[in-house]
CSV table of C-alpha atoms in Angstrom, one decimal:
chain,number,residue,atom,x,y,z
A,181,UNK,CA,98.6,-76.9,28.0
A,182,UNK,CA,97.4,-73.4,26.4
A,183,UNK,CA,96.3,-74.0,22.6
A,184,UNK,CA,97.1,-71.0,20.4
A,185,UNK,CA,93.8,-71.9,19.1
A,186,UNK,CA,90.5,-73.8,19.5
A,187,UNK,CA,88.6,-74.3,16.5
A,188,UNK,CA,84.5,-74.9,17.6
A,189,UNK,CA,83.0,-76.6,15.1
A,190,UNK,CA,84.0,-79.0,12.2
A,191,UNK,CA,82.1,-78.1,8.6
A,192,UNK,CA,83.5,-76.2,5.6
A,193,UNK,CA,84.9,-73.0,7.7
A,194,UNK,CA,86.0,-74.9,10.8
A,195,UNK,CA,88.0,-77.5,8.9
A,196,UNK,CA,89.2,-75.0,6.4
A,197,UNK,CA,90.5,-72.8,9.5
A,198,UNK,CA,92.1,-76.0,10.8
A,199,UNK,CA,93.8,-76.2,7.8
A,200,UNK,CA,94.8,-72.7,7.3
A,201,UNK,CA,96.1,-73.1,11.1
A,202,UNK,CA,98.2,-76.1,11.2
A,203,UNK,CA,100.1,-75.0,7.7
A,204,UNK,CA,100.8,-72.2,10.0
A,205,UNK,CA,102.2,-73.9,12.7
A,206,UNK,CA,99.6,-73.0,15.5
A,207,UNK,CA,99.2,-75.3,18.0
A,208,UNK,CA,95.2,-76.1,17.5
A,209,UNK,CA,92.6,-78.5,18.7
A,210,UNK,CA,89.1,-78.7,17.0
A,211,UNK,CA,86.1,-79.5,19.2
A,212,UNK,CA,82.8,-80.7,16.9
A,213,UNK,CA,79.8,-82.7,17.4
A,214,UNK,CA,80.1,-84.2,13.9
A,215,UNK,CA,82.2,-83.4,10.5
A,216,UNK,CA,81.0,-81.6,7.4
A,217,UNK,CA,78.4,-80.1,9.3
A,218,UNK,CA,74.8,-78.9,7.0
A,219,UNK,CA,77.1,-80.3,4.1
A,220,UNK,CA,76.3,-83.9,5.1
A,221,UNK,CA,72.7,-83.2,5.2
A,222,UNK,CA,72.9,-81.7,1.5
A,223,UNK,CA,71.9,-84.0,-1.2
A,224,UNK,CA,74.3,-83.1,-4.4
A,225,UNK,CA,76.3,-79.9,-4.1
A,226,UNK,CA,77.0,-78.5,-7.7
A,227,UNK,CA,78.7,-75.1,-6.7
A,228,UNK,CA,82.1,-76.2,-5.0
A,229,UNK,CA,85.1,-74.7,-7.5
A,230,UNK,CA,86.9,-78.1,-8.0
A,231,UNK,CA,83.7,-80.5,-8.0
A,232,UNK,CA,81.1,-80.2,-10.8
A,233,UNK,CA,79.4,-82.6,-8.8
A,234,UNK,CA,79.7,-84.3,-5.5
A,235,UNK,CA,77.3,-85.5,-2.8
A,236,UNK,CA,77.3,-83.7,0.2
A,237,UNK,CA,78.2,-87.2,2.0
A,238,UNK,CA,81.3,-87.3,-0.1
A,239,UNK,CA,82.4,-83.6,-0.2
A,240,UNK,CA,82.2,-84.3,3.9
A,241,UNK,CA,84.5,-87.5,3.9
A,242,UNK,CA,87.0,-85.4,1.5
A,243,UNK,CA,87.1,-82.3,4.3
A,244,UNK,CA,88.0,-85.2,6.8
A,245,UNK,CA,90.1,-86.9,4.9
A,246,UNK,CA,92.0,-83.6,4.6
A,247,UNK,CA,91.7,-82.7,8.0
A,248,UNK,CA,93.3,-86.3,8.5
A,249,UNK,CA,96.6,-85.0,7.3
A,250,UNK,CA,97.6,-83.3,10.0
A,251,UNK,CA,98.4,-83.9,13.0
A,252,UNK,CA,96.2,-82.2,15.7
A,253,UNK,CA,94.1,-82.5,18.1
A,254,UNK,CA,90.3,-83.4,16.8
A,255,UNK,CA,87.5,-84.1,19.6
A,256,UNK,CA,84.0,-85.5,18.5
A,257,UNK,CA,82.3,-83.5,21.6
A,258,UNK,CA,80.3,-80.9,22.2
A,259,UNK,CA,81.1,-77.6,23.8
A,260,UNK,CA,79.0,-76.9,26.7
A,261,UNK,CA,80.6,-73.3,27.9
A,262,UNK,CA,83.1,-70.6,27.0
A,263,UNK,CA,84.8,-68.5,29.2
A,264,UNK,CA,87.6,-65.4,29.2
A,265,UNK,CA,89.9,-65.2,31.9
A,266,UNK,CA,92.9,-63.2,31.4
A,267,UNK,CA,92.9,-63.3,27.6
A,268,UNK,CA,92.6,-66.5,28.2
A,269,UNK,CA,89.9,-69.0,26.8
A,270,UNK,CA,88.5,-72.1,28.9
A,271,UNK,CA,86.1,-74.2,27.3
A,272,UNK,CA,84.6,-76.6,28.6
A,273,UNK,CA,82.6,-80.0,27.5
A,274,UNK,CA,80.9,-82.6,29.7
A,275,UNK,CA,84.4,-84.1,30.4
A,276,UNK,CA,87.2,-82.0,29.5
A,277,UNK,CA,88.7,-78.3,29.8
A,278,UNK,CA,90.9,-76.4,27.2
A,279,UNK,CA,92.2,-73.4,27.3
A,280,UNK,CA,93.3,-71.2,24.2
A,281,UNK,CA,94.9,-68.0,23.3
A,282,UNK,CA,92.7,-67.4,20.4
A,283,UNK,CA,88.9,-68.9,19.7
A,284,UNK,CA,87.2,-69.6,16.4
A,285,UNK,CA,83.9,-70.2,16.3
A,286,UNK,CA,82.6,-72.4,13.1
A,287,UNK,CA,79.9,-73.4,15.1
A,288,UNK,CA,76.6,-73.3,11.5
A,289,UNK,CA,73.7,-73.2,12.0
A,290,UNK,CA,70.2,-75.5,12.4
A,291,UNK,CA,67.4,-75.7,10.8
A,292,UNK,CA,65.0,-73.0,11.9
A,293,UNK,CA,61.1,-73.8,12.7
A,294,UNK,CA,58.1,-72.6,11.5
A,295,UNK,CA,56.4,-73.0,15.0
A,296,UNK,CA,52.7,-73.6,13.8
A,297,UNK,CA,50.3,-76.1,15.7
A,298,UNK,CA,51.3,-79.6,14.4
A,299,UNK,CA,54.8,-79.3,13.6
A,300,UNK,CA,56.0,-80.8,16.9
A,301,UNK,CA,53.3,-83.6,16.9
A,302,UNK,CA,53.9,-84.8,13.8
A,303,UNK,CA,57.9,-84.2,13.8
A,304,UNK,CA,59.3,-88.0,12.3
A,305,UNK,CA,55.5,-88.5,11.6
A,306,UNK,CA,55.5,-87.0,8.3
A,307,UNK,CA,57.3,-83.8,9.3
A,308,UNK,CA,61.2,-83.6,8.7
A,309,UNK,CA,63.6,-81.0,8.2
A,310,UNK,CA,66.0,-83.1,6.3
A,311,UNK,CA,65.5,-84.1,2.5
A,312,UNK,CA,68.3,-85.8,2.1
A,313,UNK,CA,67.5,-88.2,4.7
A,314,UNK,CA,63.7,-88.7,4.4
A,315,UNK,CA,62.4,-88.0,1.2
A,316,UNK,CA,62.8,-91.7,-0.1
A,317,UNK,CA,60.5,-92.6,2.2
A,318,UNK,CA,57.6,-91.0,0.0
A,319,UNK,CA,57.7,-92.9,-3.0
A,320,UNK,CA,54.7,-92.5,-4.6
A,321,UNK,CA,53.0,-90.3,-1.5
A,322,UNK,CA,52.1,-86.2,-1.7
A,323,UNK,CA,54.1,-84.2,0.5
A,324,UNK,CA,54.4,-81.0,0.7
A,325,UNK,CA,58.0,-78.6,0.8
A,326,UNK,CA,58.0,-75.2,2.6
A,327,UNK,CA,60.3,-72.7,1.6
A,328,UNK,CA,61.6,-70.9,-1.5
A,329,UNK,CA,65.5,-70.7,-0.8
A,330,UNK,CA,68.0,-73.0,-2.3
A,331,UNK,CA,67.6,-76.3,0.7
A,332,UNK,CA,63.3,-76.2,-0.6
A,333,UNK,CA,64.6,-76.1,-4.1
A,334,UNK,CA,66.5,-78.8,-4.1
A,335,UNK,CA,64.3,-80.8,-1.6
A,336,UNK,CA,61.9,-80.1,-3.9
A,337,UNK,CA,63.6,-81.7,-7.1
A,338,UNK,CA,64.9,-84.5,-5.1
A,339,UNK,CA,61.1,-85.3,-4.6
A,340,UNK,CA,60.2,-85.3,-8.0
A,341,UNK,CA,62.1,-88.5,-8.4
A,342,UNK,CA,60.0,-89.8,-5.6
A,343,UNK,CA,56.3,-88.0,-4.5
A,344,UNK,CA,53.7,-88.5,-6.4
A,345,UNK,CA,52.7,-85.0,-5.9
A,346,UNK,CA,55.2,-82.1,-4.7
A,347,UNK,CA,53.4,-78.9,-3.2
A,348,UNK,CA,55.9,-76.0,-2.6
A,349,UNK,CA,54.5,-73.2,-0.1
A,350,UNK,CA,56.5,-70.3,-0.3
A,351,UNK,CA,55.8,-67.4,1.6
A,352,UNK,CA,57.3,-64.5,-0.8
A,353,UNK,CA,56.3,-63.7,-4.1
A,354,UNK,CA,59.2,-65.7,-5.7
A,355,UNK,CA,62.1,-68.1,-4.7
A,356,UNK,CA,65.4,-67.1,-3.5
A,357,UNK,CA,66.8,-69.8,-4.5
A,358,UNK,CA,68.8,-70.2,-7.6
A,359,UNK,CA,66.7,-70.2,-11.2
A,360,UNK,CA,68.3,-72.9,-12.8
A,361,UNK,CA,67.0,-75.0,-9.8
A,362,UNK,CA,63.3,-73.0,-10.1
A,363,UNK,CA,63.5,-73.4,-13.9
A,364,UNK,CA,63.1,-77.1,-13.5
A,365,UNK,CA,60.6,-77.4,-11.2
A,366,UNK,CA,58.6,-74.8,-12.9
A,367,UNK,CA,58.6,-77.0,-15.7
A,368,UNK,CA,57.7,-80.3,-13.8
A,369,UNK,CA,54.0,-81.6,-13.9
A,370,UNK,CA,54.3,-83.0,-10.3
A,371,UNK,CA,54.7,-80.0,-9.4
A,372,UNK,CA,52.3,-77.1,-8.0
A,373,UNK,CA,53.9,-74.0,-6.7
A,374,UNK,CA,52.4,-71.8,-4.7
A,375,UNK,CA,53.8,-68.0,-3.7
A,376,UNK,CA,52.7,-66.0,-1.2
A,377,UNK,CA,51.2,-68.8,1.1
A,378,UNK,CA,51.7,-68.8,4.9
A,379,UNK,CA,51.6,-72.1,6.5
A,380,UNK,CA,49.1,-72.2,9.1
A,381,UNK,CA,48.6,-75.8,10.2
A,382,UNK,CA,49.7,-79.6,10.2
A,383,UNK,CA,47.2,-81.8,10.5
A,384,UNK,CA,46.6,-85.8,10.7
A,385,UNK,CA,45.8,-88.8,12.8
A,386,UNK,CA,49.0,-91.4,13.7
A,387,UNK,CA,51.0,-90.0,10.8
A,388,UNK,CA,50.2,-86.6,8.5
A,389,UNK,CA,47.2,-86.3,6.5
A,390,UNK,CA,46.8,-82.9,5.6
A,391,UNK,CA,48.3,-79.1,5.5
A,392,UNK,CA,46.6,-76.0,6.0
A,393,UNK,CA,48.2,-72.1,4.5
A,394,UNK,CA,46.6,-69.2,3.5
A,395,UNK,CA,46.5,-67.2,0.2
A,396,UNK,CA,45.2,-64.0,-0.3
A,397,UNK,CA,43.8,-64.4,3.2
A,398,UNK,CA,41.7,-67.7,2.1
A,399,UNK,CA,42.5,-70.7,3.7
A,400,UNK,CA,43.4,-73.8,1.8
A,401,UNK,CA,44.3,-77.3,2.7
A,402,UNK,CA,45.7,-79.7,0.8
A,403,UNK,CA,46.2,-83.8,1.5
A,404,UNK,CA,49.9,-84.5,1.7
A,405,UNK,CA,51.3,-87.4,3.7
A,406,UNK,CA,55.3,-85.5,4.4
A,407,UNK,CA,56.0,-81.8,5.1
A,408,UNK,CA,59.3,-81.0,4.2
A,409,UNK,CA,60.7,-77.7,5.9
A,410,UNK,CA,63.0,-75.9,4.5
A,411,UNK,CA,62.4,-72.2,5.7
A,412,UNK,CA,66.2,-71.7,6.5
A,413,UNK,CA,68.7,-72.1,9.9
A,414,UNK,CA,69.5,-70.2,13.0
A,415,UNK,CA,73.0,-69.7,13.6
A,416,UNK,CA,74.6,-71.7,16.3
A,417,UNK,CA,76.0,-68.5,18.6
A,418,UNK,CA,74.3,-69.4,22.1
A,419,UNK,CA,77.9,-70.3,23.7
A,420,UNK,CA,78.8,-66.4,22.9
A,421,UNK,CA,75.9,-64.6,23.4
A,422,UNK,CA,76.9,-63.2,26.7
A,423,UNK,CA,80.3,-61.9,25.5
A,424,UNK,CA,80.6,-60.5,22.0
A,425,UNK,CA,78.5,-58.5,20.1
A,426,UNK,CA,75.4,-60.5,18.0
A,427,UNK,CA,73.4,-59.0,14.8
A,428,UNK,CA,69.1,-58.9,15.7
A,429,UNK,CA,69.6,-62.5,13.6
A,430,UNK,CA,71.9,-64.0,16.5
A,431,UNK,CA,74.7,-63.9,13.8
A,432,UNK,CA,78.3,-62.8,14.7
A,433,UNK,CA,79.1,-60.0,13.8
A,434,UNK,CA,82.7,-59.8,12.1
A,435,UNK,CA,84.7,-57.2,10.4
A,436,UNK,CA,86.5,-58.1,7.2
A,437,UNK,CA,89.0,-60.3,9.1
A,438,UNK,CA,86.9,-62.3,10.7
A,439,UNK,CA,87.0,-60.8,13.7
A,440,UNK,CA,84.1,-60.8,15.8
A,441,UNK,CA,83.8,-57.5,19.1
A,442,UNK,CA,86.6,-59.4,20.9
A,443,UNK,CA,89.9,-59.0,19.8
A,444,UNK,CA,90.6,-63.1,20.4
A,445,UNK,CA,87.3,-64.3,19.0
A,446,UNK,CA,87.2,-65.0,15.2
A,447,UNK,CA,84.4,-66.5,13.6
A,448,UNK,CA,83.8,-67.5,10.0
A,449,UNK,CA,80.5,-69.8,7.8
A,450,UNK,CA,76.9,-69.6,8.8
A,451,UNK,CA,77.2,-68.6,12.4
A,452,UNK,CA,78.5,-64.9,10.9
A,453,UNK,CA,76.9,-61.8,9.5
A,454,UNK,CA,78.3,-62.8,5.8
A,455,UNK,CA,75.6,-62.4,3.6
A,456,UNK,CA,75.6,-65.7,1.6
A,457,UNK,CA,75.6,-69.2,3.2
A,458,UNK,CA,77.0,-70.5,0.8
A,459,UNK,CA,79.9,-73.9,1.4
A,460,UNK,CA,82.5,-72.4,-0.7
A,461,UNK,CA,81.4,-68.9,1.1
A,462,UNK,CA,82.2,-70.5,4.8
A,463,UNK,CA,85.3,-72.4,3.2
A,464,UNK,CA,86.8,-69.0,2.8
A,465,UNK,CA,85.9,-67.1,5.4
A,466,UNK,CA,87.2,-69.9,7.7
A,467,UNK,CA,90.8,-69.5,5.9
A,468,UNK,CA,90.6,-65.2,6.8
A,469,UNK,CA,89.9,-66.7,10.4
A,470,UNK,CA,92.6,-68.7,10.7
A,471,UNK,CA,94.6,-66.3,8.9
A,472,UNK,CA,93.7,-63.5,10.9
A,473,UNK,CA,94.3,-65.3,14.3
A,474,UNK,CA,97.4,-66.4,13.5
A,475,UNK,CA,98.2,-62.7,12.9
A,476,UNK,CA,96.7,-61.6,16.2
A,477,UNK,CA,98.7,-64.4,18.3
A,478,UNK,CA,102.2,-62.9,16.9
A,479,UNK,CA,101.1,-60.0,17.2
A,480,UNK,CA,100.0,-60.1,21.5
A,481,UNK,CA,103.3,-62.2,21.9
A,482,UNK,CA,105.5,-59.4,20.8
B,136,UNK,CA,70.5,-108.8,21.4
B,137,UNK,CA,68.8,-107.8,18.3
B,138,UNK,CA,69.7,-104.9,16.8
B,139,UNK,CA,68.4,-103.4,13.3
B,140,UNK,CA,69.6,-100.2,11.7
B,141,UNK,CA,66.9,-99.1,8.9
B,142,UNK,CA,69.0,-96.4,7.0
B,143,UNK,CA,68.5,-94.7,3.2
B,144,UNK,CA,72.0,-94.5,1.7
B,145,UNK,CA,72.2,-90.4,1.5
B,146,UNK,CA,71.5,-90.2,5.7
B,147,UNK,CA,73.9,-88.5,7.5
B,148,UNK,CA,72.5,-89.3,11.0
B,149,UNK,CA,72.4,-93.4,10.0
B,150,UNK,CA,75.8,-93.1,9.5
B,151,UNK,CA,76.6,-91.5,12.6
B,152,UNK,CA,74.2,-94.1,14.5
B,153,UNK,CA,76.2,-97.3,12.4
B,154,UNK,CA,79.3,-95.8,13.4
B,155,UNK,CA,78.2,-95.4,17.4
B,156,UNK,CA,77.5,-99.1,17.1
B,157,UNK,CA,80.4,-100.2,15.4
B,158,UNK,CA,82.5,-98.0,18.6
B,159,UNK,CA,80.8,-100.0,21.2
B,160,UNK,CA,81.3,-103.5,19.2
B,161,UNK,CA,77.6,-103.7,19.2
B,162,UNK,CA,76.5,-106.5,16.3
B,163,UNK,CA,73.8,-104.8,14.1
B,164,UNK,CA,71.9,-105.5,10.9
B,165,UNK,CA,71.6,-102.4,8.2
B,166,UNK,CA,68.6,-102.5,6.3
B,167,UNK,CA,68.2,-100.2,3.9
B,168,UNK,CA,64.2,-99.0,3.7
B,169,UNK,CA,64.6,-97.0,0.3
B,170,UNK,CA,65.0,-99.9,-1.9
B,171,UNK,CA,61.9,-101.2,-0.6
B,172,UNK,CA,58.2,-99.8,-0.1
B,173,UNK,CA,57.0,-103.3,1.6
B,174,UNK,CA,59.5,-103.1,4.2
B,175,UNK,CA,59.0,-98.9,4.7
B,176,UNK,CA,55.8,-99.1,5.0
B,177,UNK,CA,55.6,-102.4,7.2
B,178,UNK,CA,58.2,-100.4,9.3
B,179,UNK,CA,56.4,-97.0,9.6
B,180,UNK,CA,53.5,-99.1,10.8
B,181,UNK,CA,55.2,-100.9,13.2
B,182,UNK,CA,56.9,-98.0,14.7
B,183,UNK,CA,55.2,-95.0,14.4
B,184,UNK,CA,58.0,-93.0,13.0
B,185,UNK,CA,58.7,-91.8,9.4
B,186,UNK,CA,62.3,-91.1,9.2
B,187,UNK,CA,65.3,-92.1,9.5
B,188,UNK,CA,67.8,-93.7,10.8
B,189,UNK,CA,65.1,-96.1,12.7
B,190,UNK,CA,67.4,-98.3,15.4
B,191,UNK,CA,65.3,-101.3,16.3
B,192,UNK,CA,66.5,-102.9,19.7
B,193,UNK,CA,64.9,-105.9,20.6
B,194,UNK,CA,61.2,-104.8,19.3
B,195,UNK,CA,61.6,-101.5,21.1
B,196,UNK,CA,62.3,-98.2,18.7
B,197,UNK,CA,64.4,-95.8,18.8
B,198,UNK,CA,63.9,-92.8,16.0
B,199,UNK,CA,66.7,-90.2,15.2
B,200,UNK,CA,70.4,-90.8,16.1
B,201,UNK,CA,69.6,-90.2,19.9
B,202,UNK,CA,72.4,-92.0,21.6
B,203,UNK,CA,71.3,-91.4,25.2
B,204,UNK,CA,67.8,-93.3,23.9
B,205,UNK,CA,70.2,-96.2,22.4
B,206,UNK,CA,72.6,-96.3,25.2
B,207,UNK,CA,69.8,-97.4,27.6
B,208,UNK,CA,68.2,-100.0,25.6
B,209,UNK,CA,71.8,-101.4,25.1
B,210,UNK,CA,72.8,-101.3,28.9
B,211,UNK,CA,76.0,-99.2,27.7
């Protein structure tokens, strides 16, 4: 059996392509290790048209519960290799093979590391790299979040209904993330923001004790018992690193249709060149995927 | 077998561990650690990790969802 389509991965753009390709009529099968993808791991998404507030949990059971309505093939697995033979697509997982006409790769992204001594030590010691999961786990402790963008912000504010004490290294002179999230910390008294600040070190005995950055090329160090890291993700693009064409990020490059350097390979959400990561962002540009294979199947069977 | 799931109610990963259980028909207890500082800290202590999901298995711990790490303790 040759799919017209293979959808890798199962968050906001893969399961919006899935969508987008069974209304179409394409014969598709989604392969993903989980559903929802970074959405799960978000605490309360306010930015979804439709939803002036959701949890990320929730908006992730909704993109199943629409994926649910139709009726193609969805495979909890992961894909271990891709390969092209004849314009056709074999990927492979530990157990199965498909084969596909067409490819889309929704395939996000993970958390990216700061790499500093200590981080790997103290990983589920104090160090995590997901808020939403961890952060109740500090009631009344001082922990400190790195990061400026939207994830730190919001880790951040989640903590102030927890920490005693939230320090927020950020190593730019202000965030990226969104003001109306930055407003409110700004104004907190737990918190203590600090710009410009590398981390340097992570630092403690059985569990974290203390954090080390520098500012203005002094070295501080503060007591905090979690590190929250929230420095941003690298895009999930190993599986076609060999055979289309990658940004000096890792992203995938694609055009305005989606389309990545090979004709069959369409990629849309975090693992792309788009400029914002944004769920409603990877939502859409998984539609213009699905969209745009479909045209490119009819198109190569004429 | 005694098997504890130590969860916070906005964890992804727990879920994904509860529901790996639930597959196999393996019987499990959920507790969850965020309603109570006695219990997360006694826990922390106990097992060295802070984070979650924690799967307890017989006294032995497993932290994170790692299902190759579950599967052996549970002879699956």
């Amino acid at each position: 059996m040759i799919y017209d389509s293979i959808i890798i991965g199962a968050g906001p753009a893969g399961i919006t392509a899935a969508v987008y390709a069974a209304r179409k009529g394409m014969k598709i099968a989604v392969l993903s290790k989980n559903i929802g993808g970074q959405v799960t791991r978000t605490s309360i998404v306010e930015n979804y048209t439709g939803y002036q507030e959701i949890s990320g949990i929730e908006l992730a059971e909704k993109f199943n519960d629409h994926l649910k309505e139709f009726n193609f093939k969805f495979k909890k697995t992961e894909v271990q290799n891709i390969e092209k033979r004849d314009d056709i697509f074999i990927i492979k997982t530990s157990l199965e093979k498909f084969q596909s006409r067409s490819l889309i790769m929704a395939t996000g992204a993970m958390p990216r590391e700061l790499n500093i001594p200590g981080e790997k030590e103290y990983k589920n010691k104090g160090v995590t790299y997901c808020a939403t999961c961890d952060a109740p786990l500090f009631h009344d402790k001082e922990v400190a979040v790195i990061g400026g963008g939207n994830s730190a912000l919001e880790a951040s504010l989640q903590l102030t209904k927890i920490a005693k004490k939230i320090y927020i290294i950020n190593n730019t002179s202000t965030f990226t993330g969104d003001k109306i999230l930055s407003d409110k910390l700004e104004k907190n008294k737990k918190v203590k923001i600090f710009h410009n600040s590398e981390t340097s070190k992570i630092s403690g005995d059985r569990f974290v004790q203390e954090l080390e950055f520098s500012l203005n090329k002094k070295i501080k160090k503060i007591a905090v018992q979690g590190v929250f890291i929230e420095i941003g993700f690298i895009p999930n693009t190993k599986l076609v690193e060999n055979f289309i064409k990658l940004n000096s990020k890792n992203e995938i490059e694609v055009n305005l249709n989606q389309n990545s350097s090979d004709s069959g390979i369409f990629a849309a959400g975090d693992c792309t060149n788009i400029p914002y990561k944004q769920i409603v962002i990877a939502a859409g540009s998984g539609a213009t995927a699905a969209l745009s294979a479909f045209e490119y199947l009819t198109k190569s069977k004429n | 077998m005694n098997v504890i799931v130590y969860t916070t109610p906005t964890c992804p990963y727990c879920h994904m561990a509860m529901d790996f259980l639930e597959k196999n028909n393996i019987l499990f207890e959920e507790i969850d650690i965020s309603k109570d500082d006695e219990i997360a800290t006694d826990l922390i202590k106990r097992s060295g990790h802070i984070g979650v999901p924690i799967i307890e298995i017989d006294n032995r711990f497993v932290a994170g969802f790692d299902e190759e790490k579950i599967k052996a303790l549970l002879y699956l």
